[in-house]
Coordinates of C-alpha atoms in Angstrom, one line a residue:
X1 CA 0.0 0.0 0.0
X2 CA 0.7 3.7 0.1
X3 CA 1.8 5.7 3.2
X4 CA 0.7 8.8 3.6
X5 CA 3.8 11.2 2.9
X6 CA 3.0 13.5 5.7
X7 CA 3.5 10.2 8.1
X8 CA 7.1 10.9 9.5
X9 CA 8.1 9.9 12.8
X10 CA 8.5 7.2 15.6
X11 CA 5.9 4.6 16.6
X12 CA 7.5 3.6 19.9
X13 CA 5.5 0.7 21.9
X14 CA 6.3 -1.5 25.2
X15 CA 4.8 -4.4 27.1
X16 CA 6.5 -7.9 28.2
X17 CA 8.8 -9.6 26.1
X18 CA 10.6 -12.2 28.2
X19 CA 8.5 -14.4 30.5
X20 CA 11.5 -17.7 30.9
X21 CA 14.9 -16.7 32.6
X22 CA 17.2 -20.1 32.6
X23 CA 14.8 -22.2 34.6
X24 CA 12.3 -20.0 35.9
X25 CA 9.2 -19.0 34.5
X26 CA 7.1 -15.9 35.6
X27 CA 3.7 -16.3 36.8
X28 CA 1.9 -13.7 34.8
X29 CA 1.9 -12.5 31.2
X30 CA 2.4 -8.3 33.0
X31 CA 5.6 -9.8 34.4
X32 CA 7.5 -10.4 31.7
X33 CA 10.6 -8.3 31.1
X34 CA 9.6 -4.9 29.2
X35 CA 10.7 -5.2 25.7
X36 CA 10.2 -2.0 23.5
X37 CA 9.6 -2.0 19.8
X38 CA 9.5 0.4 17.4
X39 CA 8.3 1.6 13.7
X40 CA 10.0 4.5 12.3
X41 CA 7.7 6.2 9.5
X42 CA 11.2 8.1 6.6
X43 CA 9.9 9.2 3.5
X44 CA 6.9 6.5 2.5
X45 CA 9.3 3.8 4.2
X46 CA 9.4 1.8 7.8
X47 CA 11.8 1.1 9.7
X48 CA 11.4 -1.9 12.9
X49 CA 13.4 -2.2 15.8
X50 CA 13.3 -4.0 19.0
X51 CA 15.2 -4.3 22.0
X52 CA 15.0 -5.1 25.8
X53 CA 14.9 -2.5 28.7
X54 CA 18.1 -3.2 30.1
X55 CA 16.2 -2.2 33.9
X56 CA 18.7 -3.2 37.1
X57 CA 15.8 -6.2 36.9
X58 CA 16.9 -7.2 33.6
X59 CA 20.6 -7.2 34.1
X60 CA 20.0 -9.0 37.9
X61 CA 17.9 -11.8 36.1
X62 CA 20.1 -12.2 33.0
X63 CA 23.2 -12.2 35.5
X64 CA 21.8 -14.5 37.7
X65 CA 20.2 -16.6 34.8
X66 CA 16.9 -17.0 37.1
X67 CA 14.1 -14.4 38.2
X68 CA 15.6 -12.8 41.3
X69 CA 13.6 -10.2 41.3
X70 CA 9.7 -9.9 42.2
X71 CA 7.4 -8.8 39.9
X72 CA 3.7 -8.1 41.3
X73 CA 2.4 -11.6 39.3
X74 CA 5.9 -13.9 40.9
X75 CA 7.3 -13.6 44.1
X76 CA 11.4 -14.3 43.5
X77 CA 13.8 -16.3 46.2
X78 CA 15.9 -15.1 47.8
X79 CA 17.7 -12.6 46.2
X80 CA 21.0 -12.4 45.6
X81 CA 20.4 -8.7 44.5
X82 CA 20.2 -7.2 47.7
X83 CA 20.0 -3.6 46.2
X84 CA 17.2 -4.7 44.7
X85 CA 15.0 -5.8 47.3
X86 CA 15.1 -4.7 50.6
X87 CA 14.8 -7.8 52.7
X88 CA 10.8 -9.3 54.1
X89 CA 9.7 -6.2 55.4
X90 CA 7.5 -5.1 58.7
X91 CA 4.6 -2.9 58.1
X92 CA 5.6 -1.4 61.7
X93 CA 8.8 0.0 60.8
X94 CA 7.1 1.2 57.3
X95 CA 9.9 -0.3 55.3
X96 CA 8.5 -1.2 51.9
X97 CA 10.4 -3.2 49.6
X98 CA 12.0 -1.7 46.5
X99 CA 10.1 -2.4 43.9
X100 CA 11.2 -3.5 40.5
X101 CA 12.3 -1.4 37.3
X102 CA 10.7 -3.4 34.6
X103 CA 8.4 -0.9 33.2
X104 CA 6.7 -2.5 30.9
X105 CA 3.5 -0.8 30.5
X106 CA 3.5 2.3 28.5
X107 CA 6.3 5.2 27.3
X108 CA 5.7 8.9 28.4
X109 CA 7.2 12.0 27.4
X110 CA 8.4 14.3 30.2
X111 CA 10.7 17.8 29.1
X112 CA 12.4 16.5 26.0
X113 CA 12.7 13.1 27.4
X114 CA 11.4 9.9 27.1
X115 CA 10.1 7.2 29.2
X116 CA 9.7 3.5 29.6
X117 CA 6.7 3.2 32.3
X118 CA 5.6 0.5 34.5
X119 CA 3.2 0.9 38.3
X120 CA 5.9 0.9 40.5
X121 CA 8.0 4.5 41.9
X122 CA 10.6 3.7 39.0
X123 CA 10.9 4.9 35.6
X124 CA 14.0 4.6 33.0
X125 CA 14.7 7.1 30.5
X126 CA 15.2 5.5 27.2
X127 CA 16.2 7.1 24.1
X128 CA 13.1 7.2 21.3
X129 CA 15.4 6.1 18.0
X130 CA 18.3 3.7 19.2
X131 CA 15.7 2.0 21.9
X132 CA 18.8 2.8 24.1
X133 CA 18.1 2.2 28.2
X134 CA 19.4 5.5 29.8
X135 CA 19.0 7.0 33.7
X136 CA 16.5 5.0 36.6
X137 CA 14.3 8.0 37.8
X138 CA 12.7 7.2 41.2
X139 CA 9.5 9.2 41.8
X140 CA 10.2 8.6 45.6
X141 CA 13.2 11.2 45.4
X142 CA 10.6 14.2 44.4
X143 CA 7.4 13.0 45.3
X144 CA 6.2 10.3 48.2
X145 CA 4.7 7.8 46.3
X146 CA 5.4 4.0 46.2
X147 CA 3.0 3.7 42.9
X148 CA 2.3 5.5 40.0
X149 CA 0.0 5.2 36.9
X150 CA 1.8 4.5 33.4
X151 CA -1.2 6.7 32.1
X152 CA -0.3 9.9 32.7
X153 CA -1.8 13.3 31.0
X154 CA -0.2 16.2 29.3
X155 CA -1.7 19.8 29.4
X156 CA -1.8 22.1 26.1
X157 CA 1.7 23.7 28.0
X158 CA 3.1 20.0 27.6
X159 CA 2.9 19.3 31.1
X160 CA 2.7 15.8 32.8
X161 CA -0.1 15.4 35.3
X162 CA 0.2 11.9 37.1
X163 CA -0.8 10.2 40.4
X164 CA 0.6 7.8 42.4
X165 CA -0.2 6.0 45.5
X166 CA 1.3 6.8 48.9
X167 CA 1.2 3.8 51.0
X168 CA 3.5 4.7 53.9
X169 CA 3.7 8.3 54.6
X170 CA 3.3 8.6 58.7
X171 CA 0.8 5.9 58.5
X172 CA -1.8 8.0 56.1
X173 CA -2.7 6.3 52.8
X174 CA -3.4 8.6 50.4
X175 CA -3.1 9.4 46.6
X176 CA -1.0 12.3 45.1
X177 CA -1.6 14.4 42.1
X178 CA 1.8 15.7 40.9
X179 CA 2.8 17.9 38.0
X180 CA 6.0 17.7 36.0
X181 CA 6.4 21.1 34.3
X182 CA 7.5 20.1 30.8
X183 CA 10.8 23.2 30.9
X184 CA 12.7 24.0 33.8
X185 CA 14.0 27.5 34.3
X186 CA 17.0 28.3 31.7
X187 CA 19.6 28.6 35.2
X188 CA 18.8 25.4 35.5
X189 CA 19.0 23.7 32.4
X190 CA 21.3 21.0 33.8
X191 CA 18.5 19.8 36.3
X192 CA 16.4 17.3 35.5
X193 CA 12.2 18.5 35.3
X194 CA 11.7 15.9 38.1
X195 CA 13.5 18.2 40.5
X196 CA 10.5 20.7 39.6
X197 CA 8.2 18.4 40.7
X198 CA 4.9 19.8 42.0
X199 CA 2.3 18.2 44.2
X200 CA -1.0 19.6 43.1
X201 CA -3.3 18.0 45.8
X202 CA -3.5 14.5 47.5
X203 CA -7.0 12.5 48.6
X204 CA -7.2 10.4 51.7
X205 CA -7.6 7.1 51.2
X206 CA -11.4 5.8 52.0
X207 CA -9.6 3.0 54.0
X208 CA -6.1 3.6 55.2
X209 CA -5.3 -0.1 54.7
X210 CA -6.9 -0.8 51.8
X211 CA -6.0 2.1 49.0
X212 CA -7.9 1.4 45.8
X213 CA -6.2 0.0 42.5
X214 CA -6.3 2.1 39.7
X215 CA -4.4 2.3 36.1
X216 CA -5.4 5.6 34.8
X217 CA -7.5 9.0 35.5
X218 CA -9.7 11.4 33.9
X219 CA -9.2 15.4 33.1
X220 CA -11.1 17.8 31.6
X221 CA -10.2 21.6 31.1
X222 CA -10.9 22.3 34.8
X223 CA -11.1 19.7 36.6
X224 CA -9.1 16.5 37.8
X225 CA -11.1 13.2 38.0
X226 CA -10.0 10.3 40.3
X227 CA -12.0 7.2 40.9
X228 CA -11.6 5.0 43.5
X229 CA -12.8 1.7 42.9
X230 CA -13.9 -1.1 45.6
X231 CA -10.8 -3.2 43.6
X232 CA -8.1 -2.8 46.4
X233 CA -4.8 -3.4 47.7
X234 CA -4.4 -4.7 51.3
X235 CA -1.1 -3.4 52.8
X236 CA -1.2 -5.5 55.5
X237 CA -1.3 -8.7 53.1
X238 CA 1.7 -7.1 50.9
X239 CA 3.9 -6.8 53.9
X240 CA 3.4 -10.6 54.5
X241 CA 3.1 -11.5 51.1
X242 CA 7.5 -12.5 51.0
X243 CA 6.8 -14.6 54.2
X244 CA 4.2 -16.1 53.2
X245 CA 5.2 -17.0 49.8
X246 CA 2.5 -15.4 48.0
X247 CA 2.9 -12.8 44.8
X248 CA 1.6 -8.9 45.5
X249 CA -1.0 -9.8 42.9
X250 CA -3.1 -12.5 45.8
X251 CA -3.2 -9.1 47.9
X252 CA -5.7 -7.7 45.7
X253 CA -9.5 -8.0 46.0
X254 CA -12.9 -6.1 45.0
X255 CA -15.4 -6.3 47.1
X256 CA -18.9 -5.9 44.8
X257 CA -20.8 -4.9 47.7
X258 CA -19.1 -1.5 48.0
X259 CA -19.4 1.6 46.1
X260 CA -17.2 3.1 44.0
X261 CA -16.5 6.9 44.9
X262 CA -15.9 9.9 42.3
X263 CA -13.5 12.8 43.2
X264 CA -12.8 15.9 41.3
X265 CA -10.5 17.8 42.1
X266 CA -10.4 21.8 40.5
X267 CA -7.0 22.3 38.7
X268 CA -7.2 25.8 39.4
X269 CA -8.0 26.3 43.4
X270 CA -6.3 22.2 43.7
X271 CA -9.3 21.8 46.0
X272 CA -11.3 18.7 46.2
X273 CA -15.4 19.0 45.2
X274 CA -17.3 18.7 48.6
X275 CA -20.3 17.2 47.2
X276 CA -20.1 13.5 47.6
X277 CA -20.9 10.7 44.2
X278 CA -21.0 7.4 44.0
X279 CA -22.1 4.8 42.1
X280 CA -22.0 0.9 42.3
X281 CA -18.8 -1.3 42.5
X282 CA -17.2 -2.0 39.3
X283 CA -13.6 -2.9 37.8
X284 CA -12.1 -0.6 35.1
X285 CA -8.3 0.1 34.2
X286 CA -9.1 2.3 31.1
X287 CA -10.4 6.3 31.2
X288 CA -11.6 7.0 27.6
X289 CA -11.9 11.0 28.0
X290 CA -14.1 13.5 29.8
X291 CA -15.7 17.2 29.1
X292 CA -18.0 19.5 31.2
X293 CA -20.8 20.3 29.6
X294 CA -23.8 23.1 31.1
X295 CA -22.4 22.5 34.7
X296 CA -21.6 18.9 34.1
X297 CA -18.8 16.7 33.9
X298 CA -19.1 13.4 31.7
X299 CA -16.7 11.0 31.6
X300 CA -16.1 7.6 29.8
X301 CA -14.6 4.6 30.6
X302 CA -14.4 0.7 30.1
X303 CA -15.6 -1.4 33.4
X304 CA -16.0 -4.8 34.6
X305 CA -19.0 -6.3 36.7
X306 CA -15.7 -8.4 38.5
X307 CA -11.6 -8.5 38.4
X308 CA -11.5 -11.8 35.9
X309 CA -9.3 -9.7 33.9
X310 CA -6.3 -9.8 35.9
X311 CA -6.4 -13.5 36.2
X312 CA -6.9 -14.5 32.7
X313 CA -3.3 -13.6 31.9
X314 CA -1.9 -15.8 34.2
X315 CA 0.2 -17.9 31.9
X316 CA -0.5 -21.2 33.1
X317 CA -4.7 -19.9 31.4
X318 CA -2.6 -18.8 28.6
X319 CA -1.6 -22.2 27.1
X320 CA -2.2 -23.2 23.1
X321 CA -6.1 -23.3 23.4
X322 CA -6.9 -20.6 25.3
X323 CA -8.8 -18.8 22.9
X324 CA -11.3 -21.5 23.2
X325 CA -10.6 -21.8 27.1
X326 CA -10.2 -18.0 28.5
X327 CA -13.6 -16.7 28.4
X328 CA -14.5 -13.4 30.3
X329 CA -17.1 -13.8 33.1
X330 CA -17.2 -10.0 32.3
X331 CA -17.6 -8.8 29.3
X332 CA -15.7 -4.8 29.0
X333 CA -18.5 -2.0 28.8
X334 CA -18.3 1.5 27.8
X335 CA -20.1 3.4 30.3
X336 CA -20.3 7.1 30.1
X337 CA -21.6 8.8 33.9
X338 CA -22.5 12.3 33.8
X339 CA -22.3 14.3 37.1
X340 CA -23.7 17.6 38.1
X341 CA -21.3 19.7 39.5
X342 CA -23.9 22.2 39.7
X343 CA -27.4 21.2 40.8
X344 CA -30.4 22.6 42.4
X345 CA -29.3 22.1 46.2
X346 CA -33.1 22.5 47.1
X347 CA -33.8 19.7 45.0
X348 CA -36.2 16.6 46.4
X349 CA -34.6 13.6 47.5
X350 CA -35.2 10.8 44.9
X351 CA -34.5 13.7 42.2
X352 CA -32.3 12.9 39.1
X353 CA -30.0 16.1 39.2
X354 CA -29.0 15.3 35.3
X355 CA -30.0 18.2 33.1
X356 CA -28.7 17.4 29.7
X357 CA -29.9 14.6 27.3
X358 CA -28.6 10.8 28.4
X359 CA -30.0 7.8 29.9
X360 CA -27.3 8.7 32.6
X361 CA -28.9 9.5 35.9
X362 CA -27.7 10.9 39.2
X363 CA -30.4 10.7 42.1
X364 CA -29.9 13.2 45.0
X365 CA -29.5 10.8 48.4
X366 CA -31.4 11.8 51.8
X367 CA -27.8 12.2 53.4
X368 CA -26.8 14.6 50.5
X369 CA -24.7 11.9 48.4
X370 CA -25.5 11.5 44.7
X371 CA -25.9 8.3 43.1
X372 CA -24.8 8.4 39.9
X373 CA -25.8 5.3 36.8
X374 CA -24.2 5.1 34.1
X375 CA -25.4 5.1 30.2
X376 CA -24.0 2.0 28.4
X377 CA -22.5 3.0 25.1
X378 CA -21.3 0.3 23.9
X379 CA -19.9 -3.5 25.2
X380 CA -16.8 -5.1 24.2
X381 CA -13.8 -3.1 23.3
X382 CA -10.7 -2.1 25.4
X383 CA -7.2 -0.3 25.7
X384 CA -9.4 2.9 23.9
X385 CA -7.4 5.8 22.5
X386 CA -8.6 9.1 21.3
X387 CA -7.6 11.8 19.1
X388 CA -5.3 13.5 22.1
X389 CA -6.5 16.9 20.7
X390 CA -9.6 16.3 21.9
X391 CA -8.8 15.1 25.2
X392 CA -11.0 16.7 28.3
X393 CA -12.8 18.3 25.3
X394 CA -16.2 16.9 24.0
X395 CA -15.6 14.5 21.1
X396 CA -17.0 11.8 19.3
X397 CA -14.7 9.0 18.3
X398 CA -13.1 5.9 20.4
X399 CA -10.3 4.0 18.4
X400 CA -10.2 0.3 20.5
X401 CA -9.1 -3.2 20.5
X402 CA -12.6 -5.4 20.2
X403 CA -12.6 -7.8 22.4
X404 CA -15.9 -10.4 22.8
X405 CA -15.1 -13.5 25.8
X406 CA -11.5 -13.8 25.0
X407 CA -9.2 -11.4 26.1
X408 CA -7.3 -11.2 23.4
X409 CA -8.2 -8.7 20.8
X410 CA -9.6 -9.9 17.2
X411 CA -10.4 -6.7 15.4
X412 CA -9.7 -3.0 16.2
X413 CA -12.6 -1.0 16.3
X414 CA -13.7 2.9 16.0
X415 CA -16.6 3.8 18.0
X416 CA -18.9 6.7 17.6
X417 CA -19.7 7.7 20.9
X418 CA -22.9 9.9 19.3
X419 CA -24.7 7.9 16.7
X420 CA -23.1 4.5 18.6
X421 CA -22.3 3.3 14.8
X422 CA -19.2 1.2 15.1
X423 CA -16.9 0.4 11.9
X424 CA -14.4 -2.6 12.4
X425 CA -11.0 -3.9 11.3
X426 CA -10.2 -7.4 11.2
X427 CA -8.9 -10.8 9.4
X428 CA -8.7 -14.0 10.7
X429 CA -5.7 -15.0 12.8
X430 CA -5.1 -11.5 13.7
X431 CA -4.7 -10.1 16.9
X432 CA -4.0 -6.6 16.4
X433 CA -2.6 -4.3 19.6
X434 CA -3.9 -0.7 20.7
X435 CA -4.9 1.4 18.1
X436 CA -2.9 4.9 18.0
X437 CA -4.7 7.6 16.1
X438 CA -2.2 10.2 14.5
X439 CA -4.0 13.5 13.1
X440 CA -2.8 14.7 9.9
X441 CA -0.9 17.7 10.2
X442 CA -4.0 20.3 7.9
X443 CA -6.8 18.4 10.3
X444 CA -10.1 20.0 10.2
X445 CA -12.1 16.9 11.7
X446 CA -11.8 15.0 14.6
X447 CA -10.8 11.6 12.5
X448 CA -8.9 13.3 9.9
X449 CA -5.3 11.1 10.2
X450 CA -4.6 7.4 10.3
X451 CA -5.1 4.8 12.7
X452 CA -1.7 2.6 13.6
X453 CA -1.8 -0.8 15.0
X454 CA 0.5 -4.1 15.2
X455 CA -0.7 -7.1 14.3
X456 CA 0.7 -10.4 15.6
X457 CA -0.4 -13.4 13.9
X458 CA -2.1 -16.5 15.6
X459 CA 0.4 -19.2 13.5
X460 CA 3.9 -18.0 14.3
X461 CA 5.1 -19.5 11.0
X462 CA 3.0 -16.4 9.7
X463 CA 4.7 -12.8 9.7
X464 CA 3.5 -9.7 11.7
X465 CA 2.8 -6.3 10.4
X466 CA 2.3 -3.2 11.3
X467 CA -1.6 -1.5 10.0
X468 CA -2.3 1.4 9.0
X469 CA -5.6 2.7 8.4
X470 CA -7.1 5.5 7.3
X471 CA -9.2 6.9 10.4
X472 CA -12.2 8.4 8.7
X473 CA -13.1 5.6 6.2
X474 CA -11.3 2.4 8.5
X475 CA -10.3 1.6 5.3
X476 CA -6.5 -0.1 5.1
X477 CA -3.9 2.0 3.5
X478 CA -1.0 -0.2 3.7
X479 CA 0.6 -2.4 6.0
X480 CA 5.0 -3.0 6.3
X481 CA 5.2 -6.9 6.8
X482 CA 8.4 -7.7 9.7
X483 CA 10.3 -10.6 9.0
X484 CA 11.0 -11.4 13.1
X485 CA 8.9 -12.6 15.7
X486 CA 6.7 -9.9 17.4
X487 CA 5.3 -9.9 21.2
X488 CA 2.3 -8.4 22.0
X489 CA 2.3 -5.3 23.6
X490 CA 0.3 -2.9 26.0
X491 CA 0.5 0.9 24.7
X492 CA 2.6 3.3 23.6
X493 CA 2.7 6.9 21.8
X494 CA 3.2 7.8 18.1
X495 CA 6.3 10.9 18.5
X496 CA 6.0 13.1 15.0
X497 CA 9.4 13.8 13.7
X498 CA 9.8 17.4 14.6
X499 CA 9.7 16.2 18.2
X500 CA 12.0 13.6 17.4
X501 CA 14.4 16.2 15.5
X502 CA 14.8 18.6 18.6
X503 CA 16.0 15.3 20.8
X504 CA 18.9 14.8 18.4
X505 CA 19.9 17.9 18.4

C-alpha cells in the first residue's frame, strides 16, 4: 500500500517480552521483562526495531540466569540482589520493599525526554530512536509515592499530570496528584524536570489499609477526576506476602458490595469537590476522555462487573487453546456517567440532578450523596485511544481493540460515541494491539489522520505487520510486513518527527 507522505516519525510501543529466565518461569503474562519495539515512518518507508529495557531487573535476572527479582504476578527467592530488594519487610517500621524497574507498561514524554513506564515509583529514561536504556528516575526522590500510573496526562503547556499512591507516609494512605512542568527555568538547564516536581493535591484514602487500585484518571479543562474503585490493595497482606510466599498480585481484591466513589478535584484552586458521588462497585483500568458540559462533567470509561481480567493472563490460562478456554465472566462495557457539578441544592430527594440529554442519571440521596448510573454506550472493546487533541474536550470518536469473551483482541474498532455506529477492522488469525490515532498535520475533523496498530499473527510461522488505516473511512492504507517474531504489547505513543528532531539535536 501507500503511506501517507505526511506520516514521519517514531511509533515507539512497550509491554512484556521475556516471561522464561534459565529455569524460571514468571507467573503472569504483566511480568514479563519490558521489551520495547519500534516503527519509524522516513519518506513513504518503515523502519522496525526491537530491543530489551536493560532495567537493574533485567541485568540482575540475566546475571543471575533465574528471576531474582519480584514482579507483582511472581514472588522471586531469595535474592542475591540485595539492592534490589530490601529484605521481608514489617509494616511497623514502614519499610516497603524496592520495587522493581521493569516498566513495561507504556512510554511517556516528560521535558524532551522519554520514558519506559511501569506501576511501581521507578521509571527509565530510554532514548526514542536507538531504543537505548538511559538513567533510573525514582519518583520517591521528588514526590512520596510508592505507585504510579503508566497513564499519565499532558496539558496544552506540555505538562505531565500523574498520580501515584502513597502507601506509607506517617501511617496516612493517600493518593498524590503531581505535575512535571514540561521546561525548567534556563539557570537550571542541567536539572532534570523531576526536580520541579509539584504536588498539586492529595485524597485520603477511604480506607487507610486498603488504598484502591487504579491504572489511569480522567481530566477535563478544569477539573481532575480520580475514581476509587472497591478493587483494592491490602497493605497489611503485601507486607506478609515475602513470608508467606505469596505474589503482590493475591493481595488484591474487589469487594462488589461496596461503592465506587468519584473525586474531582479543580485544577485551578487544587481543591477537592465537597459534594459526595457514587455509584455501584465495578472494575475498570481504562479512562476513555471526559468534558463539562452546562455545569456537568461526563466521563467515559471501560468497566468490569468483577476482576477476571487480571487472572486470565496468568500464563498457566494462557496455554495453546486458550482462545477457546479463557472466556470473560465480564464482558468490557463502555459506560459514560455524567455528574452535576452544579445542581439545584433544594432539590427533592429521589431527584435525578441530570440536566442534559442521556439515559445517565444521578439521584440526589437523603444524606446529601449522589448516586450516579451510568449510560451504556457500547460492550466489548478495550485499551481505547482518542484523538489526544480532543482530550477533556467533547468529542465523538473511540479508536479500540474489540474484544468479545476472549481477552485477546480480534479486530480493532472505532466507536462513535454519538450515533453509537461502530466500523471494524479485522482478518482472521489476527490479533491486532492498541490502536494509535495520528491526526494529519492540515486536520479540520476529529478523524482526519490514520489509525496505527500491530498485528501479531495466531500461526507463528506467519509474519506480523504493522496496520495502517485511514481513520475516517477504516479503510487499510498499507501495512509493512516484519520478518522477526513480534510480542504483544500494551501501549505506547506515536512521537512526529519534529519532536524527534529537537531530541537529536
Amino acid at each position: 500500500g501507500q503511506l501517507p507522505t505526511w506520516l514521519q516519525g517514531i511509533l515507539l510501543r512497550n509491554g512484556p517480552g521475556m516471561h522464561t529466565i534459565g529455569d524460571s518461569k514468571y507467573n503472569h503474562w504483566f511480568d514479563g521483562l519490558a521489551l520495547l519495539h519500534s516503527f519509524t515512518f522516513k519518506n513513504g518507508e518503515v523502519y522496525y526495531r526491537s530491543k530489551y529495557l536493560r532495567s537493574d531487573t533485567y541485568n540482575c535476572n540475566i546475571e543471575a540466569n533465574r528471576i531474582v527479582v519480584s514482579e507483582f504476578g511472581t514472588m522471586a527467592y531469595p535474592d542475591p540482589c540485595k539492592n534490589i530488594f530490601a529484605k521481608a519487610f514489617s509494616y511497623l517500621s514502614h519499610t516497603i520493599p524496592e520495587f522493581t524497574d521493569n516498566c513495561l507498561i507504556n512510554i511517556m514524554k516528560a521535558g524532551d525526554d522519554f520514558y519506559a513506564t511501569g506501576e511501581t515509583n521507578f521509571i527509565r529514561k530510554i532514548n526514542p530512536q536507538t531504543l537505548e536504556t538511559l538513567e533510573k528516575v525514582d519518583y520517591n526522590k521528588y514526590v512520596a509515592v510508592n505507585l504510579a500510573t503508566s497513564h499519565p496526562h499532558y496539558d496544552s503547556a506540555g505538562n505531565v499530570l500523574n498520580m501515584g499512591t502513597s502507601i506509607v507516609d506517617k501511617g496516612r494512605t493517600k493518593y498524590v496528584l503531581f505535575k512535571i512542568p514540561s521546561s525548567v527555568p534556563e539557570k537550571e538547564k542541567k536539572k532534570s524536570s523531576f526536580k520541579h516536581l509539584e504536588v498539586v493535591c492529595s485524597i485520603p484514602s477511604h480506607s487507610l489499609l486498603h488504598p484502591s487500585y487504579y491504572h489511569s484518571f480522567g481530566l477535563t479543562e478544569n477539573y481532575i477526576i480520580f475514581i476509587e474503585q472497591p478493587f483494592r490493595l491490602d497493605i497489611v497482606k503485601m507486607a506478609t506476602a515475602y513470608i508467606r510466599g505469596v505474589n503482590w498480585a493475591s493481595c488484591l481484591a474487589y469487594n462488589k458490595d461496596d461503592k465506587t466513589w468519584f473525586h474531582f478535584i479543580d485544577r485551578k484552586t487544587k481543591k477537592e469537590v465537597s459534594t459526595k458521588f457514587y455509584t455501584d462497585s465495578l472494575v475498570f483500568f481504562h479512562h476513555i476522555n471526559a468534558y463539562e458540559e452546562d455545569g456537568h462533567i461526563i466521563f467515559d470509561l471501560i468497566a468490569y462487573t468483577d476482576n477476571s481480567l487480571y487472572d486470565m493472563f496468568y500464563l498457566k490460562n494462557l496455554g495453546k487453546d486458550f482462545e477457546e478456554n479463557t472466556k470473560l465472566t465480564s464482558i468490557p462495557t463502555c459506560k459514560r456517567f455524567v455528574v452535576p457539578l452544579q445542581y439545584d441544592k433544594d432539590a427533592e430527594v429521589g431527584a435525578n440532578l441530570v440536566r442534559l440529554a442521556s439515559t445517565a442519571t444521578a439521584v440526589k440521596e437523603k444524606d446529601g450523596n449522589i448516586y450516579c448510573q451510568p449510560e451504556i454506550l457500547c460492550e466489548g472493546i478495550e485499551l481505547p485511544r482518542i484523538n489526544y487533541d480532543y482530550n477533556g474536550k467533547k468529542y465523538k470518536y473511540v479508536f479500540a481493540t474489540e474484544v468479545q469473551w476472549s481477552p485477546v483482541p480480534t479486530k480493532i474498532a472505532k466507536f462513535n460515541t454519538q450515533t453509537k455506529e461502530m466500523l471494524h477492522w479485522g482478518q482472521d488469525h489476527c490479533w491486532p494491539s492498541e490502536p494509535v490515532f495520528v491526526p494529519s498535520p492540515d486536520a479540520k475533523e476529529e478523524d482526519d489522520g490514520v489509525v496505527l496498530t500491530c498485528v501479531v499473527k495466531s500461526d507463528p510461522k506467519e509474519a506480523p505487520f504493522l496496520l495502517i488505516l485511514d481513520a475516517k473511512t477504516f479503510t487499510e492504507l498499507g501495512r509493512a510486513i516484519v520478518n522477526v517474531e513480534m510480542h504483544m504489547d500494551l501501549h505506547g505513543m506515536f512521537i512526529p518527527e519534529q519532536v524527534v528532531k529537537t531530541e537529536t539535536e
